[in-house]
Coordinates of C-alpha atoms and ligand atoms in Angstrom, one line a residue:
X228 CA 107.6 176.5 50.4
X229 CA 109.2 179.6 48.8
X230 CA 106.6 178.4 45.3
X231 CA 104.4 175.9 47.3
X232 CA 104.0 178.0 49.9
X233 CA 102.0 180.2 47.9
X234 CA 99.0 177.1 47.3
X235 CA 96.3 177.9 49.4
X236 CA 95.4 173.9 49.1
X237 CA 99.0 173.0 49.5
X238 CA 99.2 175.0 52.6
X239 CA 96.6 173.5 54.0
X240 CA 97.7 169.7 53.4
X241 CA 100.5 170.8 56.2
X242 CA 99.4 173.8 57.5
X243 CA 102.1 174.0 60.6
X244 CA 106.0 173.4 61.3
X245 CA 105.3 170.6 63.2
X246 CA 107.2 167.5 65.1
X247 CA 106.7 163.6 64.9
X248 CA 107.0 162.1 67.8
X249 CA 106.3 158.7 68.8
X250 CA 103.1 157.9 71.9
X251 CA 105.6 156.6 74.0
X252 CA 108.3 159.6 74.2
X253 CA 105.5 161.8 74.3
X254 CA 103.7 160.3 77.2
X255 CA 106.9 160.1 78.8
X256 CA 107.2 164.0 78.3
X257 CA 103.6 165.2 78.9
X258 CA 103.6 166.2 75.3
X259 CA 100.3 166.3 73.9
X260 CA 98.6 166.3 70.2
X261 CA 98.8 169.4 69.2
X262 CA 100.1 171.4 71.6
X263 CA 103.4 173.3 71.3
X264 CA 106.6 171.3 72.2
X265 CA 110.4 172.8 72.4
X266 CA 113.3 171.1 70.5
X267 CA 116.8 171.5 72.1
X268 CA 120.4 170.5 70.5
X269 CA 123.6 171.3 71.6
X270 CA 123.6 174.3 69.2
X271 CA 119.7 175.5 69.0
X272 CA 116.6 175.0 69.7
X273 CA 112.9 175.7 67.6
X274 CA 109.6 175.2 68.6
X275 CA 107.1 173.0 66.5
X276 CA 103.1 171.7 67.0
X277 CA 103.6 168.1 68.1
X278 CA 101.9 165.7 65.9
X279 CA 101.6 162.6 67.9
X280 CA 102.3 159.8 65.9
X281 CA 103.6 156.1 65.4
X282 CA 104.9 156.9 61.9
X283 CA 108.4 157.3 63.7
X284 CA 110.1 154.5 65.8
X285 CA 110.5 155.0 70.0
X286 CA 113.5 157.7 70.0
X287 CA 113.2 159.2 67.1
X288 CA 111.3 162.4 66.0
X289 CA 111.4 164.3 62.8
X290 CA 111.1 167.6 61.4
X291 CA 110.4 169.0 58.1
X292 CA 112.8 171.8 56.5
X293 CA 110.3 173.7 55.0
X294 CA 109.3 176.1 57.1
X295 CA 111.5 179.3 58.2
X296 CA 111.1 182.9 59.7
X297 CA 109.4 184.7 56.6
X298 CA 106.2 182.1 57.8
X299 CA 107.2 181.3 61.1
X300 CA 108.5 182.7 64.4
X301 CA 110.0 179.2 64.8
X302 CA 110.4 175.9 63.1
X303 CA 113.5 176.3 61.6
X304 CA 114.8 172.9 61.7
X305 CA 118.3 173.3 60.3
X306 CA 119.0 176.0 63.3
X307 CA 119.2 172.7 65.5
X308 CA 121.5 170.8 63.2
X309 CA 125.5 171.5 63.3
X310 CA 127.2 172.0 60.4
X311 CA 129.0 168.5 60.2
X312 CA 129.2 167.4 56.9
X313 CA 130.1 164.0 54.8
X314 CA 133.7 164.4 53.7
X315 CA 133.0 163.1 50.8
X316 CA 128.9 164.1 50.0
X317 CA 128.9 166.9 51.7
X318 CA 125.4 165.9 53.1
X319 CA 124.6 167.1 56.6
X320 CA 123.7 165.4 59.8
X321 CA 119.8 165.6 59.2
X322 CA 119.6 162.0 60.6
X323 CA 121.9 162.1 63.2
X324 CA 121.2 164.8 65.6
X325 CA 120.4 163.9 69.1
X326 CA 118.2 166.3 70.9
X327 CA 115.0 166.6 73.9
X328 CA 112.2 167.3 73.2
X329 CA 109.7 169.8 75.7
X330 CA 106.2 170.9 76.1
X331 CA 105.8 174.8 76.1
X332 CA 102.9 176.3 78.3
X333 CA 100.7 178.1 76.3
X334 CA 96.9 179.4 77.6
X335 CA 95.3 180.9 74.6
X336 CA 95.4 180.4 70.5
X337 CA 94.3 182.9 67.8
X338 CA 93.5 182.7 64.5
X339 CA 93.3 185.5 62.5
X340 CA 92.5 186.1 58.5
X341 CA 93.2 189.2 56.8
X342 CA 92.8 190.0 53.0
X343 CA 96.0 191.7 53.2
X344 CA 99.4 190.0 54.6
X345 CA 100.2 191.4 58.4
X346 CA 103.2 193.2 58.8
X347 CA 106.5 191.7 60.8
X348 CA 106.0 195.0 63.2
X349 CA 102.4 194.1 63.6
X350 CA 103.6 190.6 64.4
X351 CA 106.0 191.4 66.4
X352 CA 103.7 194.0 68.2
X353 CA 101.2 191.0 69.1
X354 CA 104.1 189.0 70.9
X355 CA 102.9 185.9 70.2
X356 CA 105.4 183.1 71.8
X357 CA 104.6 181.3 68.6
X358 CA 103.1 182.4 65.4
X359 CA 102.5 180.6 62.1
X360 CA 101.0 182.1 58.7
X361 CA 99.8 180.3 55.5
X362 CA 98.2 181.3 52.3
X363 CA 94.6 180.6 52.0
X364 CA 92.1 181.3 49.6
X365 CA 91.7 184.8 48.9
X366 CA 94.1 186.3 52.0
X367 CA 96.7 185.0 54.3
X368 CA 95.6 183.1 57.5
X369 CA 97.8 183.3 61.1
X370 CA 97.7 181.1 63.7
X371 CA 98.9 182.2 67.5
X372 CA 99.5 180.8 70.3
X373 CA 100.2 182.8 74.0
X374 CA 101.6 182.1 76.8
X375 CA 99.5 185.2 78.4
X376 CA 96.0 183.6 80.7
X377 CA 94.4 186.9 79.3
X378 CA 94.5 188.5 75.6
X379 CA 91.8 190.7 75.3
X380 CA 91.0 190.2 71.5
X381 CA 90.8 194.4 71.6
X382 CA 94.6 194.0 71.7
X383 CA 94.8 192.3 68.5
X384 CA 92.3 194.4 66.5
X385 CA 94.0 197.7 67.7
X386 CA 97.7 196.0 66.2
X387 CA 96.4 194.9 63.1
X388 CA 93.3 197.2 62.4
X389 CA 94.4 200.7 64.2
X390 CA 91.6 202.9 63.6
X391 CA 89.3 200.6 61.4
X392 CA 89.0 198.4 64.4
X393 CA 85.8 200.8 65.5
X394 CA 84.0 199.4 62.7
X395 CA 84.0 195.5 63.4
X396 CA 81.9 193.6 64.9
X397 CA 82.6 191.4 67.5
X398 CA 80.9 188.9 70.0
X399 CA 82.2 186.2 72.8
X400 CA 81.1 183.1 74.1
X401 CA 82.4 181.6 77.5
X402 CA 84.8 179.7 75.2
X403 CA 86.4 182.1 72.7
X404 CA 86.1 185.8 71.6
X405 CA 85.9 186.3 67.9
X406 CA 85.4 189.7 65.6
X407 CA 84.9 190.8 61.5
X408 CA 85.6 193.8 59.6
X409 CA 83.7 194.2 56.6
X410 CA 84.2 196.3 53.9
X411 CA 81.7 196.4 51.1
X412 CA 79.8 193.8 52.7
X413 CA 83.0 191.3 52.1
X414 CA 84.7 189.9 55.1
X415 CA 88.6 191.5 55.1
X416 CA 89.4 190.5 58.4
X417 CA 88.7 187.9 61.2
X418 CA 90.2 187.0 64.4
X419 CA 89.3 184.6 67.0
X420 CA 90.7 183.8 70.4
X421 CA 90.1 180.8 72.7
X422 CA 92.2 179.1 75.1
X423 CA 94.7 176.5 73.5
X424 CA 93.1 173.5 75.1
X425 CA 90.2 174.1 72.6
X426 CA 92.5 174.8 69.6
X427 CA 91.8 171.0 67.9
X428 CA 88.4 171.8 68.2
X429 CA 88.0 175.9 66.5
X430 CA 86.8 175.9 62.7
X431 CA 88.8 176.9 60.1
X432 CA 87.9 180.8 60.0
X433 CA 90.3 180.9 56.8
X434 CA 86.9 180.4 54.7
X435 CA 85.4 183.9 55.5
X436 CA 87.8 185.6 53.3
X437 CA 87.2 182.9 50.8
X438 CA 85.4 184.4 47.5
X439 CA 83.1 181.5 47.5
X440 CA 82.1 182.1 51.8
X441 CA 78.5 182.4 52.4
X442 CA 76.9 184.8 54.2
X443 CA 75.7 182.2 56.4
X444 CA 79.8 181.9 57.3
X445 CA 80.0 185.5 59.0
X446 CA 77.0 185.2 61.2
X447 CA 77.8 181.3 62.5
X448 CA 81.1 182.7 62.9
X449 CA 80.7 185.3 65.5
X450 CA 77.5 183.3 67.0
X451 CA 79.9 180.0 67.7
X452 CA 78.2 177.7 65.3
X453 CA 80.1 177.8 62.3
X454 CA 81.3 174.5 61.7
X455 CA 84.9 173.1 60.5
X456 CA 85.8 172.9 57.1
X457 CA 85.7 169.4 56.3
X458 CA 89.8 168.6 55.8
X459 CA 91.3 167.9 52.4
X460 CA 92.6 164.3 52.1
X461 CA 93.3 164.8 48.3
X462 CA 95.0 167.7 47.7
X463 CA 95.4 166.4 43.7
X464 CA 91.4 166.1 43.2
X465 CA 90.4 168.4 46.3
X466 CA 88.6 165.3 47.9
X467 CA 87.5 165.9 51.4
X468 CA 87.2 163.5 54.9
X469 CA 83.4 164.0 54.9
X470 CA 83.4 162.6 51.1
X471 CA 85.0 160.2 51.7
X472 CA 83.3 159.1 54.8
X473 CA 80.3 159.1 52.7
X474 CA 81.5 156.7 50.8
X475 CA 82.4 154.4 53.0
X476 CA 79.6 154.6 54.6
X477 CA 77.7 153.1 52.1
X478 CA 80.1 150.9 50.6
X479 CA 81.8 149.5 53.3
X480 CA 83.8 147.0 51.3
X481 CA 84.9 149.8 48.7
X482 CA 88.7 149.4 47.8
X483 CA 91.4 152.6 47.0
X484 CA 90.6 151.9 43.5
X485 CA 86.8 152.1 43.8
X486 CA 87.1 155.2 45.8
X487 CA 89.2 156.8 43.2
X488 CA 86.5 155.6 40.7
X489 CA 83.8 157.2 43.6
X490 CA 85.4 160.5 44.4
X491 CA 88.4 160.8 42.3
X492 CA 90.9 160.4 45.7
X493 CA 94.1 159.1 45.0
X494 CA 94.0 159.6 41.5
X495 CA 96.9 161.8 40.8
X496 CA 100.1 161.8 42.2
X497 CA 99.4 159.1 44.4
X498 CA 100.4 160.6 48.0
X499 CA 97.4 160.2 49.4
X500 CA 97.0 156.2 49.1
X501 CA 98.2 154.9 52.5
X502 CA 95.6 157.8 54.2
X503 CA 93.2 156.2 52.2
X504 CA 93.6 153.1 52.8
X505 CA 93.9 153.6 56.7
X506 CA 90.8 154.9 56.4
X507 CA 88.9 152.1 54.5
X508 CA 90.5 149.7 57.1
X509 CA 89.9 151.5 60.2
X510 CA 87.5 155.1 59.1
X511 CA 87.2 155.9 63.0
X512 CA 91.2 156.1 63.0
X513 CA 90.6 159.0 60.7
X514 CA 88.9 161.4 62.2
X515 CA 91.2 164.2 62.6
X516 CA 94.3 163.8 60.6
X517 CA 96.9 163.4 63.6
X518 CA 94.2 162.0 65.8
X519 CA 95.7 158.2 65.6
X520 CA 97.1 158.4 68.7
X521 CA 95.6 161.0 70.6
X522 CA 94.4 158.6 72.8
X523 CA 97.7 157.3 73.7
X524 CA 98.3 160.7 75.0
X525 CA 95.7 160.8 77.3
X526 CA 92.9 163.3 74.4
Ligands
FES179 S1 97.0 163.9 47.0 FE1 97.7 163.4 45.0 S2 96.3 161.8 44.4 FE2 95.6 162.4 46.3

């Protein structure tokens, strides 16, 4: 992530450090889509959003490297591997570690978007058990999540806005508390806070900073109706879920190669093909990206 890091699309195709594990050894732990699950070795332990999932086999979970502490507080995989190495390779033990896997309390998520990158101090300063931040079009976009019951969303403007934070606007609902600062009439900052059961659910605020956000954006944002951002299932041509719904739809029958034809999905590096092709055979399955099995966890 040190170059694709910096890919406001890429970021998005894997926006968080997050863990595979199989329905069975999460129902067996209480783990839940999404939520925020502790792994422990003998010589470490990171925290990582579980992703729910039977693309790993009963026992086994797994962990991409990518991610360390210049974009996350934690999902620093290799910190839970020890240093054993092949005598001969001198590959480590990536496959072989054993370790448990745990679900971590949290009671309230925050998103916040800034046209300017947050400092560690003000990241530090929000003491967030778990933070995560990833380019996005036209700013950086952090996700949080606390272990507090109350964060007042004051708190956060007064760390990351100081004195500014008397010009934004702000509303709540019974379900989250969300705020802008404009300058110029262009969004520069937006935070939202909700309580983590509702986190699947909150729409992608990273689009208010975006160059091409509509006014529309600001207003549906603080009134609770903005909607999510329809998620990108080709990263190559920028094709999106609801496109491709659309598609299939109307053309039931409609192959990977026709939809390519259709939408241009799956037409460059070719990543994207077994996605696609889960969701000709079965579109319901597809509705949120790690979804598959949320009902096997009890969602
Ligand atoms: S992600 Fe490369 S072709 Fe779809």
């Amino acid at each position: 992530m040190t170059r694709t890091g910096l890919s406001p699309s890429l970021s998005e195709s894997d926006s968080m450090p997050f863990l595979d594990i199989h329905p069975f050894d999460a129902a067996d732990r209480g783990v839940k889509n999404g939520c925020l699950v502790k792994v422990l070795s003998t010589i470490g332990e990171q925290m990582f959003i579980a992703n729910v999932t039977n693309a790993v086999p009963v026992g086994h979970c797994f962990a991409p490297i990518h991610w360390n502490h210049s974009n996350c507080s934690d999902g620093k995989v290799c910190t839970v591997i020890p240093a054993n190495t092949d005598p001969v390779s001198g590959q480590p033990e990536f496959k072989a570690t054993p370790v448990e896997v745990k679900t971590v309390k949290t009671c309230l998520d925050a998103q916040i978007v800034s046209t300017t990158p947050l400092d560690t101090d003000q990241l530090r300063e929000l003491s967030a058990s778990f933070w995560v931040a990833q380019s996005c079009e036209g700013g950086m976009l952090y996700t949080l999540k606390f272990s507090d019951s109350e964060k007042p969303l004051t708190e956060i403007l007064d760390v990351v806005l100081g004195e500014e934070s008397h010009a934004t606007v702000s509303a709540s609902t019974t379900s989250a508390q969300r705020a802008i600062n404009m300058k110029d009439n262009v969004v520069v900052f937006a935070a939202a806070i909700y309580p983590s059961e509702k986190a699947l659910q909150q729409p992608d605020i990273a689009q208010l900073v975006s160059p091409q956000c509509e006014p529309n954006a600001m207003h549906g944002f603080l009134a609770g109706t903005l909607k999510a951002k329809s998620r990108t299932i080709c990263t190559c041509k920028q094709v999106t879920q609801s496109e491709i719904e659309a598609v299939l739809d109307s053309t039931p029958s409609c192959s990977v190669q026709q939809l390519g034809e259709l939408t241009g999905a799956g037409t460059g590096c070719g990543s994207c093909t077994s996605e696609l092709e889960n969701m000709i055979g079965s579109p319901k399955r597809c509705t949120e990206k790690r979804s598959d099995t949320e009902a096997a966890c009890g969602r």
